[in-house]
Coordinates of C-alpha atoms in Angstrom, one line a residue:
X237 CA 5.1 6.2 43.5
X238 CA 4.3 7.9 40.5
X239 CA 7.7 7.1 38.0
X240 CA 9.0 8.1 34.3
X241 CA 11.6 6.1 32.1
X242 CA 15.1 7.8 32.3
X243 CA 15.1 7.7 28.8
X244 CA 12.6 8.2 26.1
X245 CA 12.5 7.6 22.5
X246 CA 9.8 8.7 20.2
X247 CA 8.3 6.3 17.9
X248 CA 9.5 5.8 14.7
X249 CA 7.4 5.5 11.4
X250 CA 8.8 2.4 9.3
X251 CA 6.9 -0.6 10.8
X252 CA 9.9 -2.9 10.9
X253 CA 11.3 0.1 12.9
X254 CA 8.1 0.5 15.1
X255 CA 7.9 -3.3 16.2
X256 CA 11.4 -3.0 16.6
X257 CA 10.5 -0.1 19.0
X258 CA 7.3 -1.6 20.7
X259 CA 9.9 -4.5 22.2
X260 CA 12.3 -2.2 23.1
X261 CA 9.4 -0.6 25.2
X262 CA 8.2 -3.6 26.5
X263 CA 11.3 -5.0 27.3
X264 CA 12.2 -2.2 29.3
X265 CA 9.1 -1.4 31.4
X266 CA 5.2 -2.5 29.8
X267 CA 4.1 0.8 31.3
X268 CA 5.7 4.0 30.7
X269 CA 5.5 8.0 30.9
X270 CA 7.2 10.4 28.3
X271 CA 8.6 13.1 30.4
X272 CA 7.0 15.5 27.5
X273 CA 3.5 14.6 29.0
X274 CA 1.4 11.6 28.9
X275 CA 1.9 7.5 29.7
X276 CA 2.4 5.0 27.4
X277 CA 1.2 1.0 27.9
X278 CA 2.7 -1.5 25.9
X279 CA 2.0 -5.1 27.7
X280 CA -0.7 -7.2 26.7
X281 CA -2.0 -7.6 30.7
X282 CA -1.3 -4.3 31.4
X283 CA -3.6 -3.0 28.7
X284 CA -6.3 -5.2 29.1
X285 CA -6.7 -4.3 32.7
X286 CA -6.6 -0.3 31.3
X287 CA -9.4 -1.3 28.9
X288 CA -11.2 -3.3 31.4
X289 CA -11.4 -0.4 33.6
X290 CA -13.6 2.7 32.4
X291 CA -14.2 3.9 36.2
X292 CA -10.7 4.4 36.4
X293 CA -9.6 5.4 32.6
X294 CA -12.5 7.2 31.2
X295 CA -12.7 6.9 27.2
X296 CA -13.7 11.0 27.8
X297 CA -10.6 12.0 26.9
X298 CA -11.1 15.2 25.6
X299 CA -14.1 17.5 24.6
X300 CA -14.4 17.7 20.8
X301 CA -13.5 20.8 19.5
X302 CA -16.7 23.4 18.7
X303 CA -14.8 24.0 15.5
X304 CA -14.3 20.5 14.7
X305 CA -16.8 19.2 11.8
X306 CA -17.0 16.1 14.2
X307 CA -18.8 18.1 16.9
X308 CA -22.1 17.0 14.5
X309 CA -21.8 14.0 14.8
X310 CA -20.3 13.9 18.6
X311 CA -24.0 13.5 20.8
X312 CA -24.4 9.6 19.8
X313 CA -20.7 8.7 19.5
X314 CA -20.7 5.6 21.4
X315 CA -16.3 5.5 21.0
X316 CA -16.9 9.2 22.9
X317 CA -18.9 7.7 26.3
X318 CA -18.7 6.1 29.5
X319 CA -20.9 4.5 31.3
X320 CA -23.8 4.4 32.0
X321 CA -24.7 5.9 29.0
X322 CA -22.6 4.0 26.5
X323 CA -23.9 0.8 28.0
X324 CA -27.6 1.9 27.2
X325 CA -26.9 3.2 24.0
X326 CA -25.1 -0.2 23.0
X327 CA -27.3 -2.4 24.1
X328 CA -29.8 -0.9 21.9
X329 CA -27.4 -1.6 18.9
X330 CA -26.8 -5.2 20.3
X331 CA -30.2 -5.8 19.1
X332 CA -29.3 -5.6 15.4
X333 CA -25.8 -7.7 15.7
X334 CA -27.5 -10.9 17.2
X335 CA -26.1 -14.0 15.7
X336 CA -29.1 -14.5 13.8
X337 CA -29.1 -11.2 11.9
X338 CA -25.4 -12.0 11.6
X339 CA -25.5 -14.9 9.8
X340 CA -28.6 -13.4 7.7
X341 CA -26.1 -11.0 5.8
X342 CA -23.9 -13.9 4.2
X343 CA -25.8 -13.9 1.0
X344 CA -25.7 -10.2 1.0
X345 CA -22.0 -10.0 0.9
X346 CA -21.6 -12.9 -1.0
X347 CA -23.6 -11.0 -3.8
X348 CA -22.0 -8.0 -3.4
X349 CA -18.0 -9.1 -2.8
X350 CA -19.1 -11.2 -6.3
X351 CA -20.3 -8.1 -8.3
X352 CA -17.4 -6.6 -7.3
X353 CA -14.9 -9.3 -8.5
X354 CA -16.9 -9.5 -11.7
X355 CA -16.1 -5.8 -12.5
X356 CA -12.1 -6.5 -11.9
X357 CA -11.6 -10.0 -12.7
X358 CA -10.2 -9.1 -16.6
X359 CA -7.8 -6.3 -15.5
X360 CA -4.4 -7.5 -15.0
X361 CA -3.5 -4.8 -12.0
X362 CA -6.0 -3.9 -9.7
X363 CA -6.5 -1.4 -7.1
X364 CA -7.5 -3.7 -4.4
X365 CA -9.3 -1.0 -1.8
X366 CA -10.3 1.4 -4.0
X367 CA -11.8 -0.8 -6.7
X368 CA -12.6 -4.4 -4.5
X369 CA -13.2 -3.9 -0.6
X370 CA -14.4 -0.3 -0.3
X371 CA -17.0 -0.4 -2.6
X372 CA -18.5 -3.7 -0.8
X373 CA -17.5 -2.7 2.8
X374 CA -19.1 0.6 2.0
X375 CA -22.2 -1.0 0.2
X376 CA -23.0 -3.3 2.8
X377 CA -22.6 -1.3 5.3
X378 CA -25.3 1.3 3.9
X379 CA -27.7 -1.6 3.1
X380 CA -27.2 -2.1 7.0
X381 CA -28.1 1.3 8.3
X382 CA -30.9 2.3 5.6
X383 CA -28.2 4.8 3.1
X384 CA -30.2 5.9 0.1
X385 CA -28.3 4.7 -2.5
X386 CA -27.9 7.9 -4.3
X387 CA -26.3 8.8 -1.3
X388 CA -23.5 5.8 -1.6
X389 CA -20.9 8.4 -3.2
X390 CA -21.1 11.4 -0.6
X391 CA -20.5 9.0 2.1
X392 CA -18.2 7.3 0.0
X393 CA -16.0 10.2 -0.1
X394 CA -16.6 11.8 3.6
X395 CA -14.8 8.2 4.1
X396 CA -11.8 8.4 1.8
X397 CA -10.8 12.4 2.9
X398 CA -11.3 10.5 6.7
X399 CA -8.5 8.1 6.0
X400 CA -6.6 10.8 4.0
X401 CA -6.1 13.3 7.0
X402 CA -4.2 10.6 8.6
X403 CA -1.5 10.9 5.9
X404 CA -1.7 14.3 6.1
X405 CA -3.5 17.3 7.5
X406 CA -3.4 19.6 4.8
X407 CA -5.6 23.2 5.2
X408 CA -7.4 22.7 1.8
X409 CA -7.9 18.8 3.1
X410 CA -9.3 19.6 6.5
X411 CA -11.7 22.4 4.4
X412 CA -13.0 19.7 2.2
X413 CA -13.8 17.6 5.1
X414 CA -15.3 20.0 7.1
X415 CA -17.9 20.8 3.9
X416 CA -18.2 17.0 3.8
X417 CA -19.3 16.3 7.0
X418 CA -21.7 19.7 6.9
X419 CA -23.2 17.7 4.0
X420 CA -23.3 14.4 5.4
X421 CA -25.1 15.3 8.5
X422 CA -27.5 17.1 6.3
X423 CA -28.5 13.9 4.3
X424 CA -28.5 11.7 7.8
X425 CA -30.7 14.1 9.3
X426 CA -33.2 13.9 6.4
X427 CA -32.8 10.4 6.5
X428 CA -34.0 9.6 10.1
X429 CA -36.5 12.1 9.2
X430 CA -37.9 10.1 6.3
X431 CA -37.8 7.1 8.5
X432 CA -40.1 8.4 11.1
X433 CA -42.5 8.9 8.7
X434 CA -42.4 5.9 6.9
X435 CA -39.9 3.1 8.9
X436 CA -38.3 0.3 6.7
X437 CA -36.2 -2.8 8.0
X438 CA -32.9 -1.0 9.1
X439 CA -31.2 0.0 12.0
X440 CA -31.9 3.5 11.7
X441 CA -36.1 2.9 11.9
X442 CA -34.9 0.4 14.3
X443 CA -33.3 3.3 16.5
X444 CA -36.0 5.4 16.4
X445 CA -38.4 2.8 17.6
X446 CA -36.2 2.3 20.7
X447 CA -36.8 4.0 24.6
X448 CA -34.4 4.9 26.9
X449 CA -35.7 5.0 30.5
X450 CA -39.4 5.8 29.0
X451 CA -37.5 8.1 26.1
X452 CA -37.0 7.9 22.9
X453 CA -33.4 8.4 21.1
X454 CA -33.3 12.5 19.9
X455 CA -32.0 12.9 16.1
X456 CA -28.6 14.2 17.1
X457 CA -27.7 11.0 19.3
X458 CA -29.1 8.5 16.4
X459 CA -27.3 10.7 13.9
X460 CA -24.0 10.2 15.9
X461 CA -24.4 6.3 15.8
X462 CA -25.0 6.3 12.6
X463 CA -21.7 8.2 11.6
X464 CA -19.7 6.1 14.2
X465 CA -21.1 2.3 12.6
X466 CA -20.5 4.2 9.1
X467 CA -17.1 5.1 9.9
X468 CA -15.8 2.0 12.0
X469 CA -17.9 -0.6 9.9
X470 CA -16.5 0.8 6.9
X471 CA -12.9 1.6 7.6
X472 CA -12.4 -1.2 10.1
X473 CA -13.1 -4.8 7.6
X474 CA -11.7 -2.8 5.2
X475 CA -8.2 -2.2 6.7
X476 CA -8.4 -5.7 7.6
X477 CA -8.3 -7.2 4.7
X478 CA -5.8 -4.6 3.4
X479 CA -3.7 -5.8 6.3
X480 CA -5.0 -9.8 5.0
X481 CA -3.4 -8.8 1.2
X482 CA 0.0 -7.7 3.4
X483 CA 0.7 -10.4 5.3
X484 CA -0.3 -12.6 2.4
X485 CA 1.7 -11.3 -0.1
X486 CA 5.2 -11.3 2.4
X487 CA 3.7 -15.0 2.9
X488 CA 2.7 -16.5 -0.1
X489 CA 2.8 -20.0 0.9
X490 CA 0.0 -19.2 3.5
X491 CA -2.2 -18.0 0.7
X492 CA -2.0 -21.3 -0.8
X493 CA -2.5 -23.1 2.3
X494 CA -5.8 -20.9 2.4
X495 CA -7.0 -21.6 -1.4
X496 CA -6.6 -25.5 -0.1
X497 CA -8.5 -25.3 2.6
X498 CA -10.8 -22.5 3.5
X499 CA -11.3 -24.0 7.0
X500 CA -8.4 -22.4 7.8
X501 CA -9.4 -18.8 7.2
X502 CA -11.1 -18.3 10.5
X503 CA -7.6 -18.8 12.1
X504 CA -6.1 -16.7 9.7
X505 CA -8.1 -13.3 9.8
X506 CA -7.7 -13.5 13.6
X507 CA -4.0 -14.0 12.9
X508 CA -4.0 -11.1 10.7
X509 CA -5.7 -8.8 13.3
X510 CA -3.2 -9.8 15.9
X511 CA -0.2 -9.3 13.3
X512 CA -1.4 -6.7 12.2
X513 CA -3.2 -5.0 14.4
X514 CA -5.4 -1.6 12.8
X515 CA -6.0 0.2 15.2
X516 CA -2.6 1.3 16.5
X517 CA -3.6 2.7 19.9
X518 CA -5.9 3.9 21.8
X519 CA -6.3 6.8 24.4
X520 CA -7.9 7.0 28.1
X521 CA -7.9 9.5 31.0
X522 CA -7.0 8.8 34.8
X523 CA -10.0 10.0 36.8
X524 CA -7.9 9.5 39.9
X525 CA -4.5 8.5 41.0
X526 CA -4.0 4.7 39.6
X527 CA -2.0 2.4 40.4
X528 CA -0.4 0.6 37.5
X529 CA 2.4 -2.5 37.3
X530 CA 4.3 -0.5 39.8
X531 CA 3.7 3.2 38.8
X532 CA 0.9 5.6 40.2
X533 CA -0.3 7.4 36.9
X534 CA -1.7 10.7 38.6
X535 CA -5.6 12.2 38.0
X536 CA -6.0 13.7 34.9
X537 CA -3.0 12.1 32.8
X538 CA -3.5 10.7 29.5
X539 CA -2.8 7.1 28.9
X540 CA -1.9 5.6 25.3
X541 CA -2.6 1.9 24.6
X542 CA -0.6 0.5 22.2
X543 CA -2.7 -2.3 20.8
X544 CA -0.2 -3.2 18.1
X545 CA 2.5 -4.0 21.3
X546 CA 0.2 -5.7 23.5
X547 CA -0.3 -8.2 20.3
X548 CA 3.2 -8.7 20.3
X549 CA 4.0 -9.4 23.7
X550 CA 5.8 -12.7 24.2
X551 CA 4.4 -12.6 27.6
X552 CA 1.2 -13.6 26.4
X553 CA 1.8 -14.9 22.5
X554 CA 4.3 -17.6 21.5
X555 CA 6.9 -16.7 18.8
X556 CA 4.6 -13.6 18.8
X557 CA 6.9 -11.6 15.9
X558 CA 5.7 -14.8 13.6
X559 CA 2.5 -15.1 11.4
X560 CA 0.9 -18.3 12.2
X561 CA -2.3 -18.8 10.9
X562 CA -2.9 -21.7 12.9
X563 CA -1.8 -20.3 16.3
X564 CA -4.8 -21.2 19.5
X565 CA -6.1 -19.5 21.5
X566 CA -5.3 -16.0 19.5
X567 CA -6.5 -13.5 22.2
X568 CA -5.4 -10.6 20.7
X569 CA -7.0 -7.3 21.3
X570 CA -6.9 -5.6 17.9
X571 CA -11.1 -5.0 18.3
X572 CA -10.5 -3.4 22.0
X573 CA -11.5 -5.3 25.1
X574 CA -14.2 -4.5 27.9
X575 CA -17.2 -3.0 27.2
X576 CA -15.4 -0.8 23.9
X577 CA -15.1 -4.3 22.2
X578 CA -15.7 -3.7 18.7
X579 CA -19.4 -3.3 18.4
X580 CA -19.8 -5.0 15.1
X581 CA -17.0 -7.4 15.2
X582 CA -19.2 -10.4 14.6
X583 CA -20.4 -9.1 10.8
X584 CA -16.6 -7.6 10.3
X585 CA -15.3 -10.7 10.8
X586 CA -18.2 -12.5 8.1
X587 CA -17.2 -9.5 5.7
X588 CA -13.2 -10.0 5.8
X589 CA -13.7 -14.2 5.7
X590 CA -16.2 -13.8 2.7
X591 CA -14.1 -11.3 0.2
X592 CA -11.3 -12.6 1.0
X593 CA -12.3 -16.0 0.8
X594 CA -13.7 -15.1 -3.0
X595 CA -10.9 -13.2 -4.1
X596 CA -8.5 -16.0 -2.9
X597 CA -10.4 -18.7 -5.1
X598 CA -10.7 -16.3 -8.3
X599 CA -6.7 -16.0 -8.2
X600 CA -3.6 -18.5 -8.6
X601 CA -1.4 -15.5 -7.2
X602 CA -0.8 -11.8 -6.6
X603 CA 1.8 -9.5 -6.1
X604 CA 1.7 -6.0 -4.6
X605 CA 3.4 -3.1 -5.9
X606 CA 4.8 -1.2 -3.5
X607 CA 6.0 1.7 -5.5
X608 CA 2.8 2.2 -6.4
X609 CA 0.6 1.3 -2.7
X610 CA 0.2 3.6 -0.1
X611 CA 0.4 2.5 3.1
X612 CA -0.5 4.4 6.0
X613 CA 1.5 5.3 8.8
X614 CA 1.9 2.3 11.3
X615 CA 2.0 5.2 14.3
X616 CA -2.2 5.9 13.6
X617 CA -3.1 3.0 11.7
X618 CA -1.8 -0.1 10.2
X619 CA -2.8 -0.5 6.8
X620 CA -3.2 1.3 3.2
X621 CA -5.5 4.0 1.7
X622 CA -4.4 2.1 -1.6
X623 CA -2.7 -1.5 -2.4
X624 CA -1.8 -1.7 -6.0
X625 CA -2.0 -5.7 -6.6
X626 CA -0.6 -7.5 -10.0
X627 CA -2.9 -10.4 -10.7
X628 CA -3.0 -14.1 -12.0
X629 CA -6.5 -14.9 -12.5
X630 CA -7.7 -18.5 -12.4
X631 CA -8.3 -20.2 -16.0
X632 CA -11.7 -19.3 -15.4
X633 CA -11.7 -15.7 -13.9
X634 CA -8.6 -14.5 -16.5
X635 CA -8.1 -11.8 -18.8
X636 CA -9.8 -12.3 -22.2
X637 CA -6.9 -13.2 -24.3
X638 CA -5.1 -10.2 -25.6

């Protein structure tokens, strides 16, 4: 029988508040509906057999908006599809993320994470996105897909006003997006262009080299994977290791466990993920009546996964409101589950163990400033447009004498 809670609470904003929340929610019944409209999962189980099920819970959920400056970039948006068409179009991409190619980009991030730190390493405060991880997330990333790098600022910025609107969703905001993304889909279009005539060794030429069924890919659907691998590669390693510089700072003895022994850093940005999960939640739609850890959630309805709640469920995870960088197995769901499983979680991972593992070794300690951080809103995503670090540099990374 289809069934609501008899009482509803909304969720609150402060984190300690929101986990607080989450157990409330799971304590009481994994699987929800808010008599306002909609259903809510928050057990780990219950939301992997949601996002193990696309028959059932379509990622469709809604059509984009005519008006919305996303509509450009909506034809190829893999996070927009079901199968079969998502399964063709990613296992086109698949292609690119082999282990292999994987493992080829070390020395690229190296490079870049170190060029980074060189231009930081003799401040005493840094601005650890804005001035460390977006500008190698962002580099690499281009390097990846075939960005002219006179074009590394506009995307840059489309970027930055993307993680803005979810602080707040201001007209003259949403306007400066809008003219952003106009100009973005400009410059990807010339650049699929350019590589038709004259292909290179990136994944765009590598796109339009590819068939379908006997078809090749049209501009629009490359130009919407391209936004969607800008966007999530990006935004993704870089919230994780904003969420690393979090959990490390409220634990500071597991920072120097990690500058010890980096073996353990493998364990620890999985730990972060799960602790910290970015992605807050995710949203599906019923394509029938389904039945769901004793509720029926009707045809049509739409179906929040809390990804940061199923992390925490002590159903599944030991002690799971403790940060253990050590903890095995650590199947936590923070890069989705089923066939939306992050697409590039193999290179995110490389990215967030190599700048984090140089950053760790070029400092004795840090400190954040939280007066002067911004951290985003743990409801849409966990983590900061902006962490505002205070710096001890090793003897041979510090600060010219003053």
């Amino acid at each position: 029988m289809t069934s609501q809670a008899t009482v509803w609470t909304n969720p609150p904003a402060g984190e300690q508040e929101l986990v607080a929340w989450f157990r409330e929610m799971r304590d009481r019944d994994p699987v929800q509906c808010d008599p306002k409209g909609g259903w809510h999962v928050f057990g780990y189980s219950e939301a992997v057999a949601v996002l193990a099920n696309p028959a059932d819970f379509s990622n469709t959920v809604t059509e984009v908006p005519e008006t919305s400056p996303l509509k450009l970039f909506g034809t190829g948006n893999l996070a927009w599809m079901d199968p079969p068409r998502h399964r063709q179009l990613r296992s086109l991409v698949n292609k690119v993320f082999t282990p292999r190619y994987v493992a080829g980009m070390r020395p690229v991030i190296e490079e870049v994470a170190g060029q980074a730190l060189r231009r930081i390493r003799r401040q005493d405060t840094v601005s650890f996105v804005d001035e460390y991880t977006f500008p190698v997330m962002l580099t690499v990333i281009a390097r990846l897909v075939g960005i002219p790098r006179e074009d590394y600022p506009l995307f840059g910025k489309w970027l930055k006003v993307l993680l803005a609107i979810t602080e707040t969703q201001t007209q003259n905001l949403i306007e400066v997006f809008s003219a952003l993304t106009q100009e973005m889909h400009r410059n990807v279009h010339a650049l699929i262009a350019s590589r038709r005539r004259a292909p290179e060794d990136d994944l765009v030429s590598m796109l339009i080299g590819s068939e379908l069924d006997g078809q090749v890919l049209g501009d629009d659907e490359i130009a919407g994977l391209v936004a969607l691998l800008v966007a999530t590669g990006e935004g993704g390693a870089t919230q994780t290791l904003a969420n690393a510089i979090l959990c490390l700072d409220q634990h500071p003895e597991a920072a120097d466990r990690l500058r010890a022994d980096s073996g353990l850093l493998d364990g620890a940005v999985e730990e972060v993920m799960r602790f910290r999960s970015q992605t807050t939640r995710v949203a599906r739609r019923t394509t029938r009546d389904v039945p769901l850890a004793g509720h029926v959630i009707p045809a049509g309805e739409m179906v929040s996964v809390w990804l940061t709640s199923a992390n925490r469920d002590k159903r599944k995870f030991d002690r799971p409101d403790t940060f253990d960088m050590t903890r095995s197995p650590n199947q936590h769901i923070s890069l989705g589950s089923g066939i939306h499983f992050c697409l590039g979680a193999p290179l995110a991972r490389l990215e967030v163990n190599v700048v984090l593992e140089q950053f760790l070794a070029a400092t004795e300690s840090f400190s954040i400033d939280y007066p002067n951080s911004r951290l985003l809103d743990p409801r849409m995503i966990c983590g900061a447009n902006e962490i505002a670090l205070r710096v001890r540099w090793r003897a041979s990374e510090a600060p010219d004498a003053r």
